[in-house]
Short mmCIF file of C-alpha atoms in Angstrom, two decimals:
data_model
loop_
_atom_site.label_atom_id
_atom_site.label_comp_id
_atom_site.label_asym_id
_atom_site.label_seq_id
_atom_site.Cartn_x
_atom_site.Cartn_y
_atom_site.Cartn_z
CA MET P 1 160.46 158.07 169.95
CA THR P 2 158.83 156.33 172.93
CA ASP P 3 157.20 153.65 170.79
CA LEU P 4 160.45 152.63 169.12
CA ARG P 5 161.99 149.34 170.17
CA ARG P 6 165.57 148.97 171.30
CA THR P 7 167.95 146.08 170.70
CA PRO P 8 170.02 144.59 173.53
CA LEU P 9 172.94 146.67 172.24
CA TYR P 10 171.21 150.05 172.58
CA ASP P 11 173.27 151.16 175.59
CA LEU P 12 176.48 150.11 173.89
CA HIS P 13 175.59 152.10 170.76
CA THR P 14 174.98 155.28 172.71
CA GLU P 15 178.12 154.73 174.79
CA LEU P 16 180.10 154.45 171.54
CA GLY P 17 178.66 157.79 170.40
CA ALA P 18 176.35 156.45 167.70
CA ARG P 19 173.83 158.71 166.05
CA MET P 20 170.56 156.83 166.55
CA VAL P 21 167.70 156.98 164.05
CA PRO P 22 164.28 155.34 163.76
CA PHE P 23 164.53 152.35 161.42
CA ALA P 24 161.85 149.69 160.90
CA GLY P 25 160.37 150.40 164.32
CA TYR P 26 163.70 150.35 166.13
CA GLU P 27 166.16 152.95 167.33
CA MET P 28 169.24 151.96 165.38
CA PRO P 29 172.75 153.38 164.94
CA VAL P 30 173.11 155.07 161.54
CA GLN P 31 176.74 155.97 162.13
CA TYR P 32 179.39 156.20 164.83
CA PRO P 33 181.93 159.01 165.32
CA LEU P 34 184.19 157.41 162.68
CA GLY P 35 181.67 158.42 159.98
CA VAL P 36 180.04 156.51 157.14
CA MET P 37 182.98 156.76 154.74
CA LYS P 38 185.61 155.42 157.15
CA GLU P 39 183.22 152.80 158.54
CA HIS P 40 182.63 151.54 155.02
CA LEU P 41 186.32 151.43 154.12
CA HIS P 42 187.22 149.80 157.44
CA THR P 43 184.75 146.99 156.77
CA ARG P 44 186.29 146.36 153.34
CA ALA P 45 189.83 146.44 154.80
CA ALA P 46 189.45 144.71 158.19
CA ALA P 47 186.20 143.90 160.00
CA GLY P 48 183.00 145.73 160.85
CA LEU P 49 180.51 144.81 163.56
CA PHE P 50 176.85 145.50 162.77
CA ASP P 51 173.83 145.21 165.05
CA VAL P 52 171.16 143.53 162.94
CA SER P 53 169.02 142.46 165.88
CA HIS P 54 166.04 144.24 164.33
CA MET P 55 165.74 141.43 161.81
CA GLY P 56 163.36 138.57 162.53
CA GLN P 57 164.60 135.11 163.46
CA VAL P 58 162.06 132.33 163.00
CA ILE P 59 162.15 128.57 163.42
CA VAL P 60 159.84 126.46 161.26
CA ARG P 61 159.23 122.90 162.42
CA ALA P 62 157.24 120.04 160.94
CA SER P 63 157.66 116.28 161.24
CA GLY P 64 161.23 116.76 160.03
CA TYR P 65 163.34 119.05 157.87
CA GLU P 66 162.03 117.78 154.57
CA ALA P 67 158.40 118.27 155.58
CA ALA P 68 159.11 121.86 156.69
CA ALA P 69 161.12 122.56 153.53
CA LEU P 70 158.50 121.18 151.17
CA ALA P 71 155.85 123.24 152.97
CA MET P 72 158.02 126.35 152.59
CA GLU P 73 158.38 125.72 148.86
CA ALA P 74 154.69 126.62 148.56
CA LEU P 75 155.68 130.19 149.51
CA VAL P 76 159.24 130.51 148.16
CA PRO P 77 160.53 129.75 144.61
CA ALA P 78 163.95 128.56 145.82
CA SER P 79 164.79 124.90 146.28
CA ILE P 80 164.51 124.53 150.04
CA ALA P 81 164.15 120.76 150.17
CA GLY P 82 167.36 120.51 148.15
CA LEU P 83 169.37 122.46 150.70
CA GLY P 84 172.15 120.42 152.32
CA GLU P 85 172.21 119.97 156.07
CA MET P 86 173.64 123.07 157.82
CA ARG P 87 173.52 125.04 154.58
CA GLN P 88 171.73 128.32 153.95
CA ARG P 89 170.20 129.90 150.86
CA TYR P 90 168.76 133.26 149.80
CA GLY P 91 165.09 133.32 148.83
CA PHE P 92 161.96 135.45 148.75
CA PHE P 93 158.26 135.26 149.41
CA THR P 94 156.22 135.98 146.29
CA ASN P 95 152.67 137.22 145.82
CA ASN P 96 150.05 136.17 143.27
CA ALA P 97 151.24 138.82 140.82
CA GLY P 98 154.76 137.39 140.95
CA GLY P 99 155.98 140.32 143.07
CA ILE P 100 158.34 139.94 146.01
CA SER P 101 156.71 140.40 149.42
CA ASP P 102 160.03 140.00 151.29
CA ASP P 103 163.47 138.52 150.83
CA LEU P 104 164.94 136.20 153.42
CA MET P 105 167.63 133.68 154.33
CA LEU P 106 166.63 130.05 154.83
CA ALA P 107 168.80 127.45 156.58
CA ASN P 108 168.57 123.67 156.88
CA ARG P 109 169.35 122.99 160.53
CA GLY P 110 168.95 119.23 160.42
CA ASP P 111 165.50 118.72 161.88
CA HIS P 112 164.04 122.17 161.23
CA LEU P 113 164.21 125.25 159.04
CA PHE P 114 165.66 128.51 160.36
CA VAL P 115 164.79 131.74 158.57
CA VAL P 116 165.89 135.36 158.94
CA VAL P 117 163.50 138.01 157.60
CA ASN P 118 163.55 141.79 157.27
CA ALA P 119 162.49 143.84 160.30
CA ALA P 120 159.86 145.87 158.48
CA CYS P 121 158.22 142.72 157.07
CA ARG P 122 158.56 140.50 160.12
CA GLU P 123 154.96 140.55 161.35
CA ALA P 124 153.54 140.15 157.86
CA ASP P 125 156.00 137.34 157.11
CA ILE P 126 155.13 135.44 160.27
CA ALA P 127 151.40 135.79 159.54
CA HIS P 128 152.09 134.67 155.96
CA MET P 129 153.97 131.59 157.18
CA ARG P 130 151.32 130.75 159.79
CA ALA P 131 148.63 130.93 157.10
CA GLY P 132 150.61 129.24 154.35
CA LEU P 133 152.65 126.52 156.04
CA ALA P 134 150.01 123.94 156.86
CA GLY P 135 151.09 121.50 159.55
CA CYS P 136 154.16 123.55 160.54
CA GLU P 137 154.94 125.11 163.87
CA ILE P 138 156.20 128.71 163.48
CA ASP P 139 158.25 130.06 166.39
CA GLU P 140 159.54 133.59 166.37
CA ILE P 141 162.77 133.78 168.35
CA THR P 142 162.43 136.78 170.68
CA ASP P 143 165.33 136.20 173.09
CA ARG P 144 168.27 136.43 170.71
CA ALA P 145 170.19 139.34 169.26
CA LEU P 146 171.78 139.17 165.81
CA LEU P 147 175.22 140.56 165.05
CA ALA P 148 177.02 140.65 161.72
CA LEU P 149 180.82 140.58 161.60
CA GLN P 150 181.89 141.44 158.08
CA GLY P 151 185.18 141.93 156.28
CA PRO P 152 188.40 140.13 155.36
CA GLN P 153 189.56 139.91 159.02
CA ALA P 154 186.23 138.57 160.29
CA GLU P 155 187.35 134.94 160.05
CA ALA P 156 190.54 135.43 162.08
CA VAL P 157 188.76 137.55 164.70
CA LEU P 158 185.91 135.09 165.22
CA GLU P 159 187.98 131.89 165.06
CA ALA P 160 190.07 133.12 168.01
CA LEU P 161 186.90 133.42 170.12
CA VAL P 162 184.77 130.65 168.66
CA PRO P 163 186.91 127.78 167.35
CA GLY P 164 185.23 126.18 164.37
CA ALA P 165 184.14 129.42 162.73
CA ALA P 166 187.00 129.38 160.23
CA ALA P 167 186.10 125.90 158.99
CA MET P 168 182.76 127.17 157.69
CA ARG P 169 182.38 127.94 153.99
CA PHE P 170 180.20 130.66 152.46
CA MET P 171 176.54 129.93 153.34
CA ASP P 172 177.36 127.26 155.92
CA VAL P 173 175.49 127.46 159.20
CA ALA P 174 176.71 126.08 162.54
CA ILE P 175 175.59 125.91 166.14
CA LEU P 176 178.63 126.29 168.39
CA GLY P 177 179.09 126.59 172.13
CA SER P 178 181.01 129.63 173.36
CA ASP P 179 181.74 131.81 176.37
CA TRP P 180 178.62 133.72 175.31
CA GLY P 181 176.27 130.77 175.27
CA GLU P 182 175.16 128.82 172.24
CA LEU P 183 175.86 130.79 169.08
CA TRP P 184 173.99 130.25 165.82
CA LEU P 185 176.42 131.17 163.08
CA SER P 186 176.07 131.55 159.36
CA ARG P 187 178.91 132.46 157.04
CA SER P 188 177.04 135.22 155.28
CA GLY P 189 176.09 138.85 155.60
CA TYR P 190 174.92 141.54 153.25
CA THR P 191 177.99 143.60 152.47
CA GLY P 192 179.65 141.61 149.68
CA GLU P 193 182.44 140.78 152.14
CA ASP P 194 183.29 137.50 153.77
CA GLY P 195 181.89 137.31 157.28
CA TYR P 196 179.35 135.93 159.68
CA GLU P 197 175.95 136.54 161.12
CA ILE P 198 175.90 135.57 164.77
CA SER P 199 172.69 134.89 166.68
CA VAL P 200 173.49 135.21 170.40
CA PRO P 201 171.27 135.04 173.51
CA ASP P 202 170.08 138.55 174.43
CA ALA P 203 171.76 138.40 177.84
CA GLN P 204 175.15 137.71 176.24
CA ALA P 205 174.90 140.02 173.24
CA GLU P 206 176.54 143.07 174.76
CA ALA P 207 179.40 141.04 176.26
CA LEU P 208 180.08 139.38 172.91
CA ALA P 209 179.91 142.70 171.06
CA ARG P 210 182.33 144.28 173.54
CA ARG P 211 184.73 141.37 173.19
CA LEU P 212 184.66 141.66 169.40
CA LEU P 213 185.15 145.44 169.56
CA ALA P 214 188.10 144.96 171.92
CA ASP P 215 189.94 143.52 168.91
CA ASP P 216 191.77 146.34 167.09
CA ARG P 217 190.66 144.92 163.77
CA VAL P 218 186.97 145.46 164.57
CA GLU P 219 185.01 148.72 164.41
CA ALA P 220 181.31 149.29 165.11
CA ILE P 221 179.53 150.08 161.84
CA GLY P 222 176.13 151.75 161.39
CA LEU P 223 173.28 151.48 158.94
CA GLY P 224 174.74 154.22 156.72
CA ALA P 225 177.77 152.16 155.78
CA ARG P 226 175.70 148.97 155.68
CA ASP P 227 173.67 150.61 152.93
CA SER P 228 176.66 151.78 150.88
CA LEU P 229 178.37 148.38 151.26
CA ARG P 230 175.34 146.43 150.06
CA LEU P 231 174.81 148.89 147.20
CA GLU P 232 178.41 148.44 146.00
CA GLY P 233 177.82 144.70 146.38
CA GLY P 234 174.84 144.95 144.00
CA LEU P 235 172.57 143.55 146.72
CA CYS P 236 168.88 144.48 146.76
CA LEU P 237 167.37 146.47 149.60
CA TYR P 238 163.79 145.40 150.23
CA GLY P 239 161.47 148.37 149.84
CA ASN P 240 163.87 150.11 147.43
CA ASP P 241 165.21 147.71 144.82
CA ILE P 242 162.59 145.02 145.25
CA ASP P 243 159.04 145.12 146.54
CA ALA P 244 155.57 143.69 145.97
CA THR P 245 155.48 145.21 142.46
CA THR P 246 158.82 143.81 141.21
CA THR P 247 159.22 140.19 140.20
CA PRO P 248 162.40 138.18 140.88
CA VAL P 249 163.16 138.07 137.14
CA GLU P 250 162.76 141.82 136.73
CA ALA P 251 165.02 142.17 139.77
CA ALA P 252 167.71 139.97 138.13
CA LEU P 253 167.38 137.45 140.96
CA ASP P 254 166.89 134.51 138.56
CA TRP P 255 169.89 132.81 140.20
CA ALA P 256 167.83 132.37 143.38
CA ILE P 257 165.29 130.16 141.57
CA GLN P 258 166.98 126.79 141.15
CA LYS P 259 166.36 124.63 138.10
CA ILE P 260 164.30 122.10 140.03
CA ARG P 261 161.60 124.77 140.65
CA ARG P 262 161.52 125.98 137.03
CA ARG P 263 159.57 124.60 134.05
CA GLY P 264 160.38 120.94 133.61
CA GLY P 265 161.90 120.67 137.08
CA VAL P 266 160.82 117.90 139.46
CA ARG P 267 159.29 120.45 141.86
CA GLU P 268 158.25 123.00 139.25
CA GLY P 269 156.25 126.00 140.44
CA GLY P 270 153.75 125.71 143.24
CA PHE P 271 154.55 129.11 144.78
CA PRO P 272 152.43 132.29 144.50
CA GLY P 273 152.74 133.94 141.08
CA ALA P 274 154.54 130.89 139.65
CA GLU P 275 152.93 131.11 136.21
CA ILE P 276 154.08 134.70 135.77
CA ILE P 277 157.57 134.13 137.13
CA LEU P 278 158.20 130.88 135.20
CA ASP P 279 157.02 132.59 132.02
CA GLN P 280 159.39 135.47 132.61
CA LEU P 281 162.30 133.08 133.19
CA GLU P 282 161.69 131.68 129.70
CA ASN P 283 160.66 134.81 127.82
CA GLY P 284 162.28 137.69 129.66
CA THR P 285 160.73 140.83 131.09
CA ALA P 286 159.98 144.31 129.82
CA ARG P 287 162.23 145.86 132.44
CA ARG P 288 165.27 144.72 134.38
CA ARG P 289 167.30 145.78 137.41
CA VAL P 290 170.73 147.05 136.38
CA GLY P 291 173.81 148.69 137.84
CA LEU P 292 174.34 152.37 137.00
CA ARG P 293 177.56 154.38 137.06
CA PRO P 294 176.99 158.14 136.87
CA ASP P 295 179.77 159.60 134.72
CA GLY P 296 180.27 162.67 136.91
CA ARG P 297 180.57 163.07 140.66
CA ALA P 298 176.93 163.90 141.42
CA PRO P 299 175.17 160.99 143.13
CA MET P 300 171.91 159.83 141.54
CA ARG P 301 169.60 159.05 144.43
CA GLU P 302 166.51 156.86 144.70
CA GLY P 303 163.75 158.18 142.43
CA THR P 304 166.04 159.77 139.82
CA PRO P 305 164.30 159.32 136.44
CA LEU P 306 166.41 157.84 133.62
CA PHE P 307 166.18 158.89 129.96
CA ALA P 308 167.62 157.56 126.72
CA SER P 309 168.56 161.02 125.42
CA ALA P 310 169.86 164.32 126.73
CA ALA P 311 166.57 166.09 126.00
CA GLY P 312 162.95 165.09 125.53
CA GLY P 313 161.37 161.66 125.50
CA ASP P 314 159.68 159.65 128.22
CA PRO P 315 161.70 158.10 131.05
CA VAL P 316 163.09 154.63 130.27
CA GLY P 317 163.62 153.81 133.92
CA GLN P 318 164.28 154.99 137.44
CA VAL P 319 166.96 154.71 140.13
CA THR P 320 165.89 152.61 143.13
CA SER P 321 169.07 152.95 145.24
CA GLY P 322 171.85 155.40 144.71
CA GLY P 323 174.59 157.24 146.47
CA PHE P 324 178.32 157.46 146.82
CA GLY P 325 180.39 154.28 146.84
CA PRO P 326 183.37 154.85 149.11
CA SER P 327 185.31 151.84 147.76
CA VAL P 328 184.45 152.74 144.16
CA GLY P 329 185.40 156.36 144.88
CA GLY P 330 182.42 157.74 143.03
CA PRO P 331 178.67 157.60 142.70
CA VAL P 332 176.94 154.25 142.14
CA ALA P 333 173.30 153.33 141.72
CA MET P 334 170.89 150.56 140.84
CA GLY P 335 167.57 150.89 139.14
CA TYR P 336 165.11 149.50 136.63
CA VAL P 337 165.31 150.22 132.91
CA GLY P 338 163.46 148.93 129.89
CA ALA P 339 164.97 145.72 128.49
CA ASP P 340 166.18 147.64 125.40
CA HIS P 341 168.41 149.73 127.63
CA ALA P 342 169.62 147.07 130.07
CA ALA P 343 172.84 145.96 128.33
CA PRO P 344 176.02 146.96 130.18
CA GLY P 345 177.62 149.91 128.44
CA THR P 346 174.31 151.52 127.47
CA ALA P 347 174.54 155.30 127.80
CA LEU P 348 171.59 156.92 129.61
CA PHE P 349 170.85 160.19 131.35
CA GLY P 350 169.65 160.67 134.92
CA GLU P 351 167.70 163.83 135.65
CA VAL P 352 169.17 165.42 138.78
CA ARG P 353 167.69 168.75 139.89
CA GLY P 354 166.36 169.40 136.39
CA LYS P 355 169.62 168.57 134.58
CA ARG P 356 170.20 165.43 132.55
CA LEU P 357 173.55 163.97 133.55
CA PRO P 358 175.20 161.05 131.75
CA VAL P 359 175.12 157.62 133.40
CA THR P 360 176.25 154.23 132.07
CA VAL P 361 174.55 150.89 132.62
CA SER P 362 177.15 148.64 134.23
CA GLU P 363 177.72 145.12 135.51
CA LEU P 364 176.92 144.30 139.12
CA PRO P 365 178.46 144.13 141.64
CA PHE P 366 180.50 147.33 141.65
CA VAL P 367 182.94 145.76 144.11
CA ALA P 368 183.74 142.05 143.64
CA ALA P 369 182.39 139.80 146.39
CA ASN P 370 184.98 138.39 148.75
CA PHE P 371 183.16 135.22 149.82
CA LYS P 372 184.99 132.03 150.98
CA ARG P 373 183.30 129.52 148.74
CA MET B 1 181.80 186.53 161.36
CA LYS B 2 178.00 186.26 161.31
CA TYR B 3 175.84 183.14 161.30
CA THR B 4 172.47 182.18 159.85
CA GLU B 5 169.93 179.75 161.28
CA GLU B 6 170.74 177.56 158.25
CA HIS B 7 174.26 177.11 159.72
CA GLU B 8 176.02 179.31 157.19
CA TRP B 9 178.87 181.60 158.21
CA LEU B 10 179.23 185.00 156.54
CA LEU B 11 182.43 187.00 156.46
CA VAL B 12 182.48 190.56 155.12
CA GLU B 13 185.56 191.40 153.05
CA GLY B 14 185.14 194.96 151.76
CA ASP B 15 181.94 195.01 149.70
CA VAL B 16 181.95 191.20 149.28
CA VAL B 17 180.53 188.52 151.62
CA VAL B 18 182.24 185.10 151.80
CA VAL B 19 179.83 182.24 152.61
CA GLY B 20 180.50 178.78 154.02
CA ILE B 21 178.92 176.32 156.45
CA THR B 22 179.80 175.94 160.11
CA ALA B 23 181.76 173.08 161.65
CA HIS B 24 178.54 172.05 163.39
CA ALA B 25 176.74 171.78 160.04
CA ALA B 26 179.64 169.92 158.43
CA GLU B 27 179.61 167.40 161.27
CA GLN B 28 175.86 166.89 160.98
CA LEU B 29 176.12 166.34 157.23
CA GLY B 30 178.81 163.71 157.54
CA ASP B 31 181.24 162.97 154.71
CA VAL B 32 180.65 165.41 151.85
CA VAL B 33 181.12 163.76 148.45
CA PHE B 34 179.86 166.33 145.95
CA VAL B 35 179.19 170.06 145.89
CA GLU B 36 177.16 171.73 143.15
CA LEU B 37 178.04 175.43 142.95
CA PRO B 38 176.35 178.30 141.11
CA GLU B 39 178.14 180.16 138.32
CA ALA B 40 179.93 183.41 138.99
CA GLY B 41 177.80 186.25 137.68
CA THR B 42 174.50 184.70 138.83
CA GLU B 43 172.05 187.17 140.36
CA VAL B 44 170.44 185.68 143.45
CA ALA B 45 167.67 186.64 145.85
CA LYS B 46 167.74 185.92 149.58
CA ASP B 47 166.68 182.30 150.33
CA ASP B 48 167.31 181.08 146.78
CA GLU B 49 168.76 177.55 146.89
CA ILE B 50 172.11 178.12 145.26
CA VAL B 51 174.43 175.34 146.45
CA VAL B 52 173.71 171.62 146.79
CA ILE B 53 175.87 169.63 149.18
CA GLU B 54 175.73 165.86 148.76
CA SER B 55 176.96 163.83 151.70
CA VAL B 56 177.30 160.05 151.63
CA LYS B 57 173.67 159.73 152.62
CA ALA B 58 171.72 162.79 151.47
CA ALA B 59 171.59 166.09 149.64
CA SER B 60 171.08 169.45 151.35
CA ASP B 61 171.00 173.05 150.21
CA ILE B 62 172.69 176.32 151.01
CA LEU B 63 170.47 179.36 150.65
CA ALA B 64 171.54 182.79 149.49
CA PRO B 65 171.80 184.83 152.71
CA LEU B 66 171.28 188.18 150.94
CA ASP B 67 170.16 189.63 147.61
CA GLY B 68 173.06 190.19 145.25
CA GLU B 69 175.42 188.73 142.69
CA ILE B 70 177.70 185.68 142.99
CA VAL B 71 181.15 186.99 142.14
CA GLU B 72 183.33 183.93 142.77
CA VAL B 73 182.89 180.24 143.63
CA ASN B 74 185.40 177.91 145.28
CA ALA B 75 186.58 175.66 142.44
CA ALA B 76 188.65 173.58 144.89
CA LEU B 77 185.43 171.99 146.16
CA ALA B 78 184.74 170.39 142.79
CA ASP B 79 187.89 168.28 143.01
CA ASN B 80 187.94 167.85 146.75
CA PRO B 81 184.48 168.03 148.32
CA GLY B 82 185.93 166.45 151.48
CA LEU B 83 187.43 169.88 152.23
CA VAL B 84 184.02 170.76 153.67
CA ASN B 85 184.65 168.28 156.50
CA GLU B 86 188.35 169.11 156.88
CA ASP B 87 188.20 172.90 157.00
CA PRO B 88 184.59 174.12 156.92
CA THR B 89 185.28 177.64 158.19
CA GLY B 90 188.48 178.14 156.20
CA ASP B 91 189.45 176.67 152.83
CA ALA B 92 185.99 175.22 152.22
CA TRP B 93 184.16 178.50 151.63
CA PHE B 94 181.48 178.03 148.94
CA PHE B 95 181.01 181.37 147.22
CA LYS B 96 181.59 185.08 147.44
CA MET B 97 178.72 187.42 146.72
CA LYS B 98 178.36 191.15 146.28
CA PRO B 99 175.15 192.06 148.16
CA SER B 100 172.92 194.83 146.85
CA ASP B 101 172.57 195.94 150.48
CA LEU B 102 174.80 194.96 153.42
CA ALA B 103 172.36 196.23 156.06
CA PRO B 104 170.51 192.86 156.51
CA MET B 105 173.82 191.40 157.76
CA GLU B 106 173.09 193.09 161.08
CA GLU B 107 170.17 190.73 161.67
CA TYR B 108 172.31 187.60 161.60
CA MET B 109 173.72 186.02 164.76
CA ASP B 110 177.15 186.71 166.17
CA GLU B 111 179.29 183.81 167.36
CA ALA B 112 177.93 183.80 170.94
CA ALA B 113 174.33 183.82 169.70
CA TYR B 114 175.07 181.02 167.21
CA ASN B 115 176.70 178.89 169.89
CA ASP B 116 173.56 179.34 172.01
CA PHE B 117 171.46 178.46 168.97
CA ILE B 118 173.17 175.09 168.40
CA SER B 119 173.58 174.14 172.07
#
């Protein structure tokens, strides 16, 4: 494991008894002694603290925000120029086939654009931005950790330490002074819960994490529960539910392509694969990402083939993420199925260890989002 | 009680062997959410994969420790798979089997040897 990187919170994780695993080139905590189930339920009930420092933080500058945003729209189908000041939006980089090469968060920070990208894609994303954002300066932030505080108590916990946090709405960003240096906050996360992502100077990260954990309402949460929380929230995991071979429309991420970038919009298209994606928005796709509720207790994991009947026939789809949903109290999954089988309520069969088990196409998310809009 | 390198415990009761997993294994697996058991009456050969344990994150197998016949499975695990975490060496036994030959039991570890094995 010598070539794995460590976040500024590595020592804290091991002190807390975390089980560390290799993840996207980092040694990361997969769970703490509490265990995945209790960590998950604690986050839904109170507040969970996640180390997400492995994700990439990048500042994009041009002659002003609008110039940076318009440049970014050549790579991303979302409306970036239309983002209000100190507001954030979900988006993705696309390739020429209309596939998704990464998903990311983009924030208007007044005079520049701030983006957060996935750890595994960071180097490729930065190279992609350097090549594709003519006239922009791309700065990877390498001296800041990133924490996520998620759950219904996150607001009260953070407001007591960082006044101003509670005034933020879902997808607001703010830059606030604190006892831990300048914090870059966004009211977002990836659990389906209300909460914040907090970019903090490396040198202050452990002190801030310890202060948050000193609050009885906060528990340290690992990647295991992060995965089950985002799955219940119907949120895509890059590399599982979306990748370079899935388009945003197939992935049911239409909502992240604003009208202004679609056919007839003022800033229509102009991003890689636009023809394919804009066509799909109008005419639909042959397959679609859906929620899946196995009828029994057996989880249907990633790769489980899906069939229309209990015996015979070719697969009509495949599970891309699946496991047990602690808040749902049963197995949950997401996957791709042919458009004919994508309507909620459709009865399908997942083949688990050679047996076809019933599963029902269902609405996403499995657990309603708790955002402060 | 005897122990296998696959972290099963084996308890001889007359001509029947009760099989479960150790506390160490249960802890490594994390929260168990589903257990798929064989049917009573199934003939098994040593190292057949006969039980699937699904934890929150992954699936793992239990192998038949001996040749023989499954004579009883623990139905309580179907309704309450979490029993595996709560009482791995007691109420959360997985199956009872009648081995065709008990002699291979001698080759499995005793408690001291198992504790060395996992330390």
